[in-house]
PDB file of C-alpha atoms and ligand atoms in Angstrom:
ATOM      1  CA  MET A   1      74.434 185.853 108.897  1.00  0.00           C
ATOM      2  CA  ALA A   2      73.259 188.625 106.836  1.00  0.00           C
ATOM      3  CA  MET A   3      75.869 191.589 105.993  1.00  0.00           C
ATOM      4  CA  ARG A   4      75.067 194.952 107.862  1.00  0.00           C
ATOM      5  CA  ASP A   5      74.856 198.082 105.908  1.00  0.00           C
ATOM      6  CA  PRO A   6      78.414 198.783 104.940  1.00  0.00           C
ATOM      7  CA  TYR A   7      77.269 202.332 104.943  1.00  0.00           C
ATOM      8  CA  GLU A   8      75.544 202.450 108.581  1.00  0.00           C
ATOM      9  CA  VAL A   9      79.140 200.121 109.867  1.00  0.00           C
ATOM     10  CA  LEU A  10      81.333 202.412 108.756  1.00  0.00           C
ATOM     11  CA  GLY A  11      79.451 205.298 109.871  1.00  0.00           C
ATOM     12  CA  VAL A  12      79.340 207.331 106.217  1.00  0.00           C
ATOM     13  CA  PRO A  13      76.589 208.957 104.275  1.00  0.00           C
ATOM     14  CA  ARG A  14      75.430 207.178 101.060  1.00  0.00           C
ATOM     15  CA  ASN A  15      76.544 209.730  99.065  1.00  0.00           C
ATOM     16  CA  ALA A  16      80.130 209.879 100.810  1.00  0.00           C
ATOM     17  CA  THR A  17      83.261 209.776  98.382  1.00  0.00           C
ATOM     18  CA  GLU A  18      86.139 207.196  98.380  1.00  0.00           C
ATOM     19  CA  ALA A  19      88.434 209.258  99.953  1.00  0.00           C
ATOM     20  CA  GLU A  20      85.758 209.690 102.385  1.00  0.00           C
ATOM     21  CA  ILE A  21      84.803 206.214 103.023  1.00  0.00           C
ATOM     22  CA  LYS A  22      88.752 205.359 102.974  1.00  0.00           C
ATOM     23  CA  LYS A  23      89.303 207.644 105.759  1.00  0.00           C
ATOM     24  CA  ALA A  24      86.515 206.411 108.060  1.00  0.00           C
ATOM     25  CA  TYR A  25      87.388 202.557 106.778  1.00  0.00           C
ATOM     26  CA  ARG A  26      91.242 203.385 108.707  1.00  0.00           C
ATOM     27  CA  ARG A  27      89.876 204.865 111.917  1.00  0.00           C
ATOM     28  CA  LEU A  28      87.784 202.657 112.494  1.00  0.00           C
ATOM     29  CA  ALA A  29      89.743 199.763 111.763  1.00  0.00           C
ATOM     30  CA  ARG A  30      92.832 200.986 113.527  1.00  0.00           C
ATOM     31  CA  LYS A  31      90.332 201.922 116.588  1.00  0.00           C
ATOM     32  CA  HIS A  32      89.265 198.244 117.049  1.00  0.00           C
ATOM     33  CA  HIS A  33      92.108 196.021 115.579  1.00  0.00           C
ATOM     34  CA  PRO A  34      92.462 192.871 117.588  1.00  0.00           C
ATOM     35  CA  ASP A  35      96.299 194.024 117.724  1.00  0.00           C
ATOM     36  CA  VAL A  36      95.459 197.100 120.010  1.00  0.00           C
ATOM     37  CA  ASN A  37      92.400 195.559 121.925  1.00  0.00           C
ATOM     38  CA  PRO A  38      93.643 192.276 123.359  1.00  0.00           C
ATOM     39  CA  GLY A  39      91.570 189.737 124.577  1.00  0.00           C
ATOM     40  CA  ASP A  40      88.570 191.699 123.589  1.00  0.00           C
ATOM     41  CA  ALA A  41      86.155 189.726 121.405  1.00  0.00           C
ATOM     42  CA  SER A  42      83.546 192.682 120.676  1.00  0.00           C
ATOM     43  CA  ALA A  43      86.317 194.636 119.208  1.00  0.00           C
ATOM     44  CA  GLN A  44      87.361 191.577 116.847  1.00  0.00           C
ATOM     45  CA  LYS A  45      83.980 190.980 115.816  1.00  0.00           C
ATOM     46  CA  LYS A  46      83.503 195.074 115.076  1.00  0.00           C
ATOM     47  CA  PHE A  47      86.902 194.950 113.345  1.00  0.00           C
ATOM     48  CA  GLN A  48      85.606 192.614 111.011  1.00  0.00           C
ATOM     49  CA  GLU A  49      82.213 193.769 109.785  1.00  0.00           C
ATOM     50  CA  ILE A  50      84.315 196.991 109.562  1.00  0.00           C
ATOM     51  CA  ALA A  51      86.451 194.474 107.040  1.00  0.00           C
ATOM     52  CA  ALA A  52      84.020 193.145 105.518  1.00  0.00           C
ATOM     53  CA  ALA A  53      81.959 196.799 104.922  1.00  0.00           C
ATOM     54  CA  TRP A  54      84.752 198.395 103.363  1.00  0.00           C
ATOM     55  CA  GLU A  55      85.723 194.923 101.117  1.00  0.00           C
ATOM     56  CA  VAL A  56      82.000 196.085  99.494  1.00  0.00           C
ATOM     57  CA  LEU A  57      82.562 199.763  99.311  1.00  0.00           C
ATOM     58  CA  LYS A  58      86.106 200.078  98.117  1.00  0.00           C
ATOM     59  CA  GLU A  59      85.453 198.429  95.074  1.00  0.00           C
ATOM     60  CA  PRO A  60      83.202 200.665  92.524  1.00  0.00           C
ATOM     61  CA  ALA A  61      81.385 197.583  91.183  1.00  0.00           C
ATOM     62  CA  ARG A  62      80.369 195.921  94.808  1.00  0.00           C
ATOM     63  CA  ARG A  63      79.175 199.029  95.662  1.00  0.00           C
ATOM     64  CA  ASP A  64      77.347 200.151  92.934  1.00  0.00           C
ATOM     65  CA  ARG A  65      75.445 196.763  93.290  1.00  0.00           C
ATOM     66  CA  PHE A  66      74.998 197.340  96.746  1.00  0.00           C
ATOM     67  CA  ASP A  67      73.508 200.463  96.147  1.00  0.00           C
ATOM     68  CA  ARG A  68      70.834 198.996  93.574  1.00  0.00           C
ATOM     69  CA  THR A  69      69.849 196.116  95.037  1.00  0.00           C
ATOM     70  CA  GLY A  70      70.711 195.811  98.915  1.00  0.00           C
ATOM     71  CA  GLU A  71      73.162 192.702  98.142  1.00  0.00           C
ATOM     72  CA  ALA A  72      76.912 192.995  98.920  1.00  0.00           C
ATOM     73  CA  GLY A  73      77.760 190.211  96.329  1.00  0.00           C
ATOM     74  CA  GLU A  74      80.606 187.745  96.631  1.00  0.00           C
ATOM     75  CA  ALA A  75      84.060 188.934  96.888  1.00  0.00           C
ATOM     76  CA  PRO A  76      85.981 188.123  93.771  1.00  0.00           C
ATOM     77  CA  PRO A  77      88.373 185.123  94.342  1.00  0.00           C
ATOM     78  CA  GLY A  78      91.301 185.021  96.357  1.00  0.00           C
ATOM     79  CA  ALA A  79      90.291 188.660  97.624  1.00  0.00           C
ATOM     80  CA  PRO A  80      91.144 188.707 101.738  1.00  0.00           C
ATOM     81  CA  GLY A  81      88.021 188.305 104.368  1.00  0.00           C
ATOM     82  CA  TRP A  82      87.249 186.672 107.264  1.00  0.00           C
ATOM     83  CA  ALA A  83      86.237 183.227 108.080  1.00  0.00           C
ATOM     84  CA  GLN A  84      84.633 181.015 110.112  1.00  0.00           C
ATOM     85  CA  ALA A  85      87.549 178.808 111.392  1.00  0.00           C
ATOM     86  CA  GLY A  86      85.317 176.007 113.107  1.00  0.00           C
ATOM     87  CA  ARG A  87      86.716 174.925 116.991  1.00  0.00           C
ATOM     88  CA  GLY A  88      90.578 176.562 117.419  1.00  0.00           C
ATOM     89  CA  PRO A  89      92.483 176.086 119.727  1.00  0.00           C
ATOM     90  CA  ALA A  90      91.484 177.832 123.100  1.00  0.00           C
ATOM     91  CA  GLY A  91      91.245 181.121 123.605  1.00  0.00           C
ATOM     92  CA  SER A  92      90.396 181.581 119.751  1.00  0.00           C
ATOM     93  CA  THR A  93      87.522 183.308 118.634  1.00  0.00           C
ATOM     94  CA  GLY A  94      86.982 180.968 116.258  1.00  0.00           C
ATOM     95  CA  PHE A  95      87.891 183.658 113.422  1.00  0.00           C
ATOM     96  CA  HIS A  96      90.827 183.626 111.277  1.00  0.00           C
ATOM     97  CA  TRP A  97      91.482 186.523 108.430  1.00  0.00           C
ATOM     98  CA  THR A  98      92.246 184.749 105.056  1.00  0.00           C
ATOM     99  CA  GLY A  99      94.526 187.271 103.765  1.00  0.00           C
ATOM    100  CA  ASP A 100      98.216 188.748 104.564  1.00  0.00           C
ATOM    101  CA  PHE A 101      96.536 189.943 107.882  1.00  0.00           C
ATOM    102  CA  ARG A 102     100.462 191.578 108.596  1.00  0.00           C
ATOM    103  CA  ASP A 103      99.822 193.918 105.168  1.00  0.00           C
ATOM    104  CA  VAL A 104      96.408 194.839 106.329  1.00  0.00           C
ATOM    105  CA  PHE A 105      98.150 196.019 109.922  1.00  0.00           C
ATOM    106  CA  SER A 106     101.022 197.758 108.195  1.00  0.00           C
ATOM    107  CA  ASP A 107      98.854 199.221 105.623  1.00  0.00           C
ATOM    108  CA  LEU A 108      96.734 200.872 108.995  1.00  0.00           C
ATOM    109  CA  PHE A 109      99.558 201.915 110.977  1.00  0.00           C
ATOM    110  CA  SER A 110     102.250 203.144 108.675  1.00  0.00           C
ATOM    111  CA  GLY A 111     103.346 205.161 105.938  1.00  0.00           C
ATOM    112  CA  GLY A 112     102.659 202.062 102.895  1.00  0.00           C
ATOM    113  CA  GLY A 113     101.965 204.320  99.344  1.00  0.00           C
ATOM    114  CA  GLY A 114     103.834 207.409 100.524  1.00  0.00           C
ATOM    115  CA  GLY A 115     102.818 210.174 103.108  1.00  0.00           C
ATOM    116  CA  SER A 116     101.205 210.160 106.575  1.00  0.00           C
ATOM    117  CA  PRO A 117      98.040 207.435 106.666  1.00  0.00           C
ATOM    118  CA  PHE A 118      97.315 209.941 109.556  1.00  0.00           C
ATOM    119  CA  GLU A 119      97.191 213.303 107.935  1.00  0.00           C
ATOM    120  CA  GLY A 120      94.404 215.216 108.342  1.00  0.00           C
ATOM    121  CA  ASP A 121      92.681 212.741 110.740  1.00  0.00           C
ATOM    122  CA  ASP A 122      92.051 213.369 114.529  1.00  0.00           C
ATOM    123  CA  ASP A 123      94.566 210.597 115.023  1.00  0.00           C
ATOM    124  CA  ALA A 124      98.505 210.396 115.563  1.00  0.00           C
ATOM    125  CA  ALA A 125     101.572 207.363 115.956  1.00  0.00           C
ATOM    126  CA  ALA A 126     104.476 208.327 117.323  1.00  0.00           C
ATOM    127  CA  GLU A 127     107.131 205.251 118.361  1.00  0.00           C
ATOM    128  CA  LEU A 128     107.516 204.412 122.009  1.00  0.00           C
ATOM    129  CA  THR A 129     110.794 202.200 123.281  1.00  0.00           C
ATOM    130  CA  ILE A 130     110.226 200.722 126.722  1.00  0.00           C
ATOM    131  CA  PRO A 131     111.946 198.714 128.991  1.00  0.00           C
ATOM    132  CA  PHE A 132     112.040 195.043 128.620  1.00  0.00           C
ATOM    133  CA  ARG A 133     110.653 194.722 132.130  1.00  0.00           C
ATOM    134  CA  ASP A 134     107.335 196.796 131.329  1.00  0.00           C
ATOM    135  CA  ALA A 135     107.317 194.566 128.085  1.00  0.00           C
ATOM    136  CA  VAL A 136     107.028 191.424 129.539  1.00  0.00           C
ATOM    137  CA  LEU A 137     105.575 191.727 132.820  1.00  0.00           C
ATOM    138  CA  GLY A 138     103.138 194.708 131.897  1.00  0.00           C
ATOM    139  CA  GLY A 139     103.752 198.617 133.649  1.00  0.00           C
ATOM    140  CA  THR A 140     102.949 202.031 133.291  1.00  0.00           C
ATOM    141  CA  VAL A 141     105.750 204.093 131.110  1.00  0.00           C
ATOM    142  CA  SER A 142     105.874 207.816 130.878  1.00  0.00           C
ATOM    143  CA  PHE A 143     107.161 209.489 127.922  1.00  0.00           C
ATOM    144  CA  ARG A 144     107.172 212.721 126.034  1.00  0.00           C
ATOM    145  CA  ALA A 145     105.231 213.129 122.721  1.00  0.00           C
ATOM    146  CA  ARG A 146     105.042 215.917 120.150  1.00  0.00           C
ATOM    147  CA  VAL A 147     101.595 215.646 118.737  1.00  0.00           C
ATOM    148  CA  PRO A 148     100.162 218.380 116.881  1.00  0.00           C
ATOM    149  CA  ARG A 149      96.542 219.157 118.903  1.00  0.00           C
ATOM    150  CA  ARG A 150      93.651 221.176 117.556  1.00  0.00           C
ATOM    151  CA  CYS A 151      94.934 224.961 119.081  1.00  0.00           C
ATOM    152  CA  GLY A 152      92.866 226.018 121.911  1.00  0.00           C
ATOM    153  CA  ARG A 153      92.993 229.601 121.610  1.00  0.00           C
ATOM    154  CA  CYS A 154      90.957 229.596 117.852  1.00  0.00           C
ATOM    155  CA  ALA A 155      89.438 225.871 118.516  1.00  0.00           C
ATOM    156  CA  GLY A 156      91.313 225.460 115.556  1.00  0.00           C
ATOM    157  CA  THR A 157      89.550 228.142 112.572  1.00  0.00           C
ATOM    158  CA  GLY A 158      92.976 229.813 112.753  1.00  0.00           C
ATOM    159  CA  ARG A 159      91.257 233.075 112.949  1.00  0.00           C
ATOM    160  CA  SER A 160      91.016 235.320 115.672  1.00  0.00           C
ATOM    161  CA  GLY A 161      88.323 238.057 114.843  1.00  0.00           C
ATOM    162  CA  ARG A 162      89.584 239.488 111.244  1.00  0.00           C
ATOM    163  CA  SER A 163      93.413 238.645 111.667  1.00  0.00           C
ATOM    164  CA  ALA A 164      95.529 235.125 112.213  1.00  0.00           C
ATOM    165  CA  CYS A 165      95.321 234.037 115.505  1.00  0.00           C
ATOM    166  CA  ALA A 166      98.478 234.484 117.488  1.00  0.00           C
ATOM    167  CA  VAL A 167      98.742 231.163 119.179  1.00  0.00           C
ATOM    168  CA  CYS A 168      98.882 229.183 116.383  1.00  0.00           C
ATOM    169  CA  HIS A 169      99.658 231.607 113.430  1.00  0.00           C
ATOM    170  CA  GLY A 170      96.628 230.840 111.064  1.00  0.00           C
ATOM    171  CA  THR A 171      96.949 226.753 111.148  1.00  0.00           C
ATOM    172  CA  GLY A 172      94.708 225.598 113.589  1.00  0.00           C
ATOM    173  CA  SER A 173      96.861 223.277 115.216  1.00  0.00           C
ATOM    174  CA  VAL A 174      99.872 223.452 117.632  1.00  0.00           C
ATOM    175  CA  SER A 175     102.356 221.082 118.411  1.00  0.00           C
ATOM    176  CA  GLU A 176     102.584 220.316 122.161  1.00  0.00           C
ATOM    177  CA  ASN A 177     105.145 218.447 123.807  1.00  0.00           C
ATOM    178  CA  GLU A 178     103.355 216.742 126.697  1.00  0.00           C
ATOM    179  CA  LYS A 179     103.584 214.237 128.954  1.00  0.00           C
ATOM    180  CA  ARG A 180     102.021 210.946 128.818  1.00  0.00           C
ATOM    181  CA  THR A 181     101.737 207.929 130.522  1.00  0.00           C
ATOM    182  CA  VAL A 182     100.627 204.733 128.932  1.00  0.00           C
ATOM    183  CA  ARG A 183      99.882 201.620 130.719  1.00  0.00           C
ATOM    184  CA  ILE A 184     101.681 198.490 128.864  1.00  0.00           C
ATOM    185  CA  PRO A 185     100.033 195.283 129.180  1.00  0.00           C
ATOM    186  CA  ALA A 186     102.064 192.332 129.791  1.00  0.00           C
ATOM    187  CA  GLY A 187     103.710 190.249 126.449  1.00  0.00           C
ATOM    188  CA  VAL A 188     104.166 193.468 124.122  1.00  0.00           C
ATOM    189  CA  ASP A 189     106.880 193.051 121.728  1.00  0.00           C
ATOM    190  CA  SER A 190     108.879 195.312 119.380  1.00  0.00           C
ATOM    191  CA  GLY A 191     105.978 195.873 116.505  1.00  0.00           C
ATOM    192  CA  SER A 192     103.162 196.179 118.858  1.00  0.00           C
ATOM    193  CA  LYS A 193     101.200 198.796 118.871  1.00  0.00           C
ATOM    194  CA  ILE A 194      98.671 200.723 121.505  1.00  0.00           C
ATOM    195  CA  ARG A 195      95.968 202.856 121.539  1.00  0.00           C
ATOM    196  CA  VAL A 196      95.437 206.038 123.984  1.00  0.00           C
ATOM    197  CA  PRO A 197      92.446 207.051 123.642  1.00  0.00           C
ATOM    198  CA  GLY A 198      91.490 210.713 123.227  1.00  0.00           C
ATOM    199  CA  LYS A 199      95.471 211.412 122.758  1.00  0.00           C
ATOM    200  CA  GLY A 200      95.580 212.715 119.291  1.00  0.00           C
ATOM    201  CA  ARG A 201      95.566 215.976 117.583  1.00  0.00           C
ATOM    202  CA  THR A 202      92.283 216.278 118.670  1.00  0.00           C
ATOM    203  CA  GLU A 203      90.292 214.864 121.779  1.00  0.00           C
ATOM    204  CA  GLN A 204      87.931 212.753 119.353  1.00  0.00           C
ATOM    205  CA  GLY A 205      91.064 211.311 117.727  1.00  0.00           C
ATOM    206  CA  ASP A 206      93.855 208.075 119.321  1.00  0.00           C
ATOM    207  CA  LEU A 207      97.228 207.927 119.903  1.00  0.00           C
ATOM    208  CA  TYR A 208      98.777 205.033 118.523  1.00  0.00           C
ATOM    209  CA  LEU A 209     102.165 204.368 120.022  1.00  0.00           C
ATOM    210  CA  SER A 210     104.232 201.895 117.575  1.00  0.00           C
ATOM    211  CA  ILE A 211     106.455 199.940 120.448  1.00  0.00           C
ATOM    212  CA  GLN A 212     110.022 199.193 120.046  1.00  0.00           C
ATOM    213  CA  VAL A 213     111.375 197.285 123.377  1.00  0.00           C
ATOM    214  CA  GLU A 214     114.774 197.190 124.541  1.00  0.00           C
ATOM    215  CA  GLY A 215     116.830 194.389 124.914  1.00  0.00           C
ATOM    216  CA  HIS A 216     118.115 192.649 128.577  1.00  0.00           C
ATOM    217  CA  PRO A 217     121.793 191.973 128.824  1.00  0.00           C
ATOM    218  CA  TYR A 218     120.853 188.435 130.633  1.00  0.00           C
ATOM    219  CA  PHE A 219     117.169 186.769 128.848  1.00  0.00           C
ATOM    220  CA  ARG A 220     116.056 186.567 125.606  1.00  0.00           C
ATOM    221  CA  ARG A 221     113.274 186.305 123.980  1.00  0.00           C
ATOM    222  CA  ASP A 222     111.658 184.567 121.703  1.00  0.00           C
ATOM    223  CA  GLY A 223     107.960 185.354 121.116  1.00  0.00           C
ATOM    224  CA  ASP A 224     106.409 184.837 124.202  1.00  0.00           C
ATOM    225  CA  ASP A 225     109.543 182.213 125.382  1.00  0.00           C
ATOM    226  CA  ILE A 226     112.671 183.232 127.614  1.00  0.00           C
ATOM    227  CA  ALA A 227     116.025 181.491 127.055  1.00  0.00           C
ATOM    228  CA  ALA A 228     119.163 182.244 129.154  1.00  0.00           C
ATOM    229  CA  GLU A 229     122.125 180.419 130.436  1.00  0.00           C
ATOM    230  CA  VAL A 230     122.812 178.596 133.937  1.00  0.00           C
ATOM    231  CA  PRO A 231     126.673 178.236 134.914  1.00  0.00           C
ATOM    232  CA  VAL A 232     126.991 175.440 137.111  1.00  0.00           C
ATOM    233  CA  THR A 233     129.903 173.403 138.938  1.00  0.00           C
ATOM    234  CA  VAL A 234     131.688 170.813 137.861  1.00  0.00           C
ATOM    235  CA  PRO A 235     130.791 168.606 140.885  1.00  0.00           C
ATOM    236  CA  GLU A 236     127.289 169.871 139.848  1.00  0.00           C
ATOM    237  CA  ALA A 237     126.987 168.364 136.620  1.00  0.00           C
ATOM    238  CA  TYR A 238     128.033 165.290 137.369  1.00  0.00           C
ATOM    239  CA  LEU A 239     126.301 164.594 140.749  1.00  0.00           C
ATOM    240  CA  GLY A 240     123.446 166.175 140.279  1.00  0.00           C
ATOM    241  CA  ALA A 241     122.175 169.859 142.258  1.00  0.00           C
ATOM    242  CA  GLU A 242     119.459 171.525 143.129  1.00  0.00           C
ATOM    243  CA  ILE A 243     119.838 175.408 141.746  1.00  0.00           C
ATOM    244  CA  GLU A 244     118.265 178.433 141.562  1.00  0.00           C
ATOM    245  CA  VAL A 245     117.287 179.473 138.205  1.00  0.00           C
ATOM    246  CA  PRO A 246     116.434 182.979 137.878  1.00  0.00           C
ATOM    247  CA  THR A 247     113.351 183.687 135.474  1.00  0.00           C
ATOM    248  CA  ILE A 248     111.764 186.873 134.265  1.00  0.00           C
ATOM    249  CA  HIS A 249     109.288 186.247 137.476  1.00  0.00           C
ATOM    250  CA  GLY A 250     111.947 185.741 139.742  1.00  0.00           C
ATOM    251  CA  GLY A 251     114.409 182.846 140.951  1.00  0.00           C
ATOM    252  CA  VAL A 252     113.193 179.081 140.505  1.00  0.00           C
ATOM    253  CA  ARG A 253     114.405 176.208 142.661  1.00  0.00           C
ATOM    254  CA  ALA A 254     114.789 173.433 139.776  1.00  0.00           C
ATOM    255  CA  LYS A 255     117.059 170.383 139.809  1.00  0.00           C
ATOM    256  CA  ILE A 256     119.973 169.396 137.585  1.00  0.00           C
ATOM    257  CA  PRO A 257     119.904 165.594 136.804  1.00  0.00           C
ATOM    258  CA  ALA A 258     123.271 164.036 137.767  1.00  0.00           C
ATOM    259  CA  GLY A 259     125.350 163.628 135.008  1.00  0.00           C
ATOM    260  CA  THR A 260     124.731 166.625 132.933  1.00  0.00           C
ATOM    261  CA  ALA A 261     125.873 168.286 130.170  1.00  0.00           C
ATOM    262  CA  SER A 262     127.592 171.499 129.105  1.00  0.00           C
ATOM    263  CA  GLY A 263     124.793 172.344 126.384  1.00  0.00           C
ATOM    264  CA  GLN A 264     121.671 170.966 127.844  1.00  0.00           C
ATOM    265  CA  ARG A 265     118.914 172.792 127.583  1.00  0.00           C
ATOM    266  CA  PHE A 266     115.858 172.686 130.539  1.00  0.00           C
ATOM    267  CA  ARG A 267     112.701 173.739 130.055  1.00  0.00           C
ATOM    268  CA  LEU A 268     110.432 175.910 133.110  1.00  0.00           C
ATOM    269  CA  LYS A 269     106.900 175.051 131.707  1.00  0.00           C
ATOM    270  CA  GLY A 270     104.810 179.134 131.901  1.00  0.00           C
ATOM    271  CA  LYS A 271     107.581 180.541 133.071  1.00  0.00           C
ATOM    272  CA  GLY A 272     108.167 182.976 130.138  1.00  0.00           C
ATOM    273  CA  VAL A 273     105.977 185.441 129.120  1.00  0.00           C
ATOM    274  CA  ILE A 274     102.691 185.615 130.126  1.00  0.00           C
ATOM    275  CA  ASN A 275     100.829 187.251 127.393  1.00  0.00           C
ATOM    276  CA  ALA A 276      97.676 189.364 127.824  1.00  0.00           C
ATOM    277  CA  ARG A 277      96.699 189.389 124.111  1.00  0.00           C
ATOM    278  CA  THR A 278      96.865 185.622 124.221  1.00  0.00           C
ATOM    279  CA  ALA A 279      95.665 184.785 127.246  1.00  0.00           C
ATOM    280  CA  SER A 280      98.782 182.268 127.248  1.00  0.00           C
ATOM    281  CA  ALA A 281     102.261 181.562 128.954  1.00  0.00           C
ATOM    282  CA  GLY A 282     105.777 180.861 127.586  1.00  0.00           C
ATOM    283  CA  ASP A 283     107.987 179.125 128.704  1.00  0.00           C
ATOM    284  CA  HIS A 284     111.622 179.572 130.494  1.00  0.00           C
ATOM    285  CA  TYR A 285     114.213 177.752 128.790  1.00  0.00           C
ATOM    286  CA  TYR A 286     117.969 177.450 130.498  1.00  0.00           C
ATOM    287  CA  ARG A 287     120.824 176.284 128.811  1.00  0.00           C
ATOM    288  CA  ILE A 288     123.787 174.864 130.987  1.00  0.00           C
ATOM    289  CA  THR A 289     127.404 175.678 130.954  1.00  0.00           C
ATOM    290  CA  VAL A 290     129.814 173.728 132.479  1.00  0.00           C
ATOM    291  CA  LEU A 291     132.034 175.669 134.157  1.00  0.00           C
ATOM    292  CA  THR A 292     135.953 174.711 134.189  1.00  0.00           C
ATOM    293  CA  PRO A 293     137.462 174.985 138.249  1.00  0.00           C
ATOM    294  CA  ASP A 294     140.743 177.844 138.506  1.00  0.00           C
ATOM    295  CA  VAL A 295     143.096 175.230 139.283  1.00  0.00           C
ATOM    296  CA  ARG A 296     146.368 177.230 140.698  1.00  0.00           C
ATOM    297  CA  THR A 297     147.531 175.136 143.375  1.00  0.00           C
ATOM    298  CA  GLU A 298     149.642 171.313 143.292  1.00  0.00           C
ATOM    299  CA  GLY A 299     147.151 170.077 144.871  1.00  0.00           C
ATOM    300  CA  GLY A 300     144.294 170.795 142.413  1.00  0.00           C
ATOM    301  CA  ARG A 301     146.329 170.241 139.347  1.00  0.00           C
ATOM    302  CA  ALA A 302     146.779 166.489 141.324  1.00  0.00           C
ATOM    303  CA  LEU A 303     142.753 166.293 141.506  1.00  0.00           C
ATOM    304  CA  VAL A 304     142.314 166.940 137.667  1.00  0.00           C
ATOM    305  CA  LYS A 305     145.086 164.638 136.536  1.00  0.00           C
ATOM    306  CA  GLU A 306     142.994 162.024 138.473  1.00  0.00           C
ATOM    307  CA  ILE A 307     139.814 163.584 136.620  1.00  0.00           C
ATOM    308  CA  ALA A 308     141.584 162.817 133.291  1.00  0.00           C
ATOM    309  CA  LYS A 309     141.917 159.164 134.196  1.00  0.00           C
ATOM    310  CA  LEU A 310     137.705 158.880 134.180  1.00  0.00           C
ATOM    311  CA  TYR A 311     138.262 159.323 130.489  1.00  0.00           C
ATOM    312  CA  ALA A 312     137.674 156.465 128.794  1.00  0.00           C
ATOM    313  CA  ILE A 313     137.508 157.669 125.270  1.00  0.00           C
ATOM    314  CA  ASP A 314     139.241 159.961 123.296  1.00  0.00           C
ATOM    315  CA  PRO A 315     136.586 162.648 122.910  1.00  0.00           C
ATOM    316  CA  ARG A 316     137.643 164.031 119.484  1.00  0.00           C
ATOM    317  CA  ALA A 317     137.873 160.676 117.927  1.00  0.00           C
ATOM    318  CA  GLY A 318     134.534 160.615 115.995  1.00  0.00           C
ATOM    319  CA  LEU A 319     135.581 163.945 114.458  1.00  0.00           C
ATOM    320  CA  PRO A 320     136.099 164.081 110.901  1.00  0.00           C
ATOM    321  CA  ARG A 321     139.611 165.094 110.069  1.00  0.00           C
ATOM    322  CA  GLY A 322     138.598 167.991 107.872  1.00  0.00           C
ATOM    323  CA  LEU A 323     136.688 168.893 104.914  1.00  0.00           C
TER     324      LEU A 323
HETATM  325 ZN1   ZN B   1      94.820 229.602 117.003  1.00  0.00          ZN
END
């Protein structure tokens, strides 16, 4: 596939400075990053083009070569780039990033190297902590964010006639504590990024939210899988039972086989997080804890003594005596 003109891809003039190119790259790469465009194949293709254009224009030698010959030349060995992965797993678009994907990601969205990457940019960044439920099932979250916006009175010039603008005191921007609403796609996890279009420093910029997910008192999350404990009675464990297992999608009837031991783990396939980004579903794992009954009566004690006779061997016979 012939490579597109990297200047065109990044939307910068041929005489753009390194800083201008870097700024354009960061802005476009953030906007089209696959992580903020879950399931959008065209965004992924665009991101790939942007990354390839950046690889050419960031290296003075390669940029110079392109300017002279119109050829991008080969990336130096070991440089990150996009590779065709061939037939990937279902849902895969066939491309994979051969460099450290996380490095690119954190460089685009966090400080990395001092100073805010959003400085002098139309975009803005904020952190947002969301409830467990909205993260796993998706939802709409309202929050307040303090984001610098262009001053409306002076249209960002900082001037009002011959004096400084009274609203922004000559700075051209005002800090607004605005109520915002954002749609959370199902399957978002801590570290995920969400783009809110048109809500950056200016109307041309976007707001990037760095997501933190609150814990849950009962459900634990491991990627798209959910884990939780389910208590059963001694007779249920011995004889088997049909019980209701709580999952994030509601209660699910499940059979406990006769002779289930405490600590045994079972799986409900596809009952974990249904991830909008990967279009796949995790599983729900539930671990059995066998509850001993509270025995207070003589009759109860007699029954327990009968149970004691059922232990054919010493349950601790196989344990080591120590180190
Ligand atoms: Zn102003």
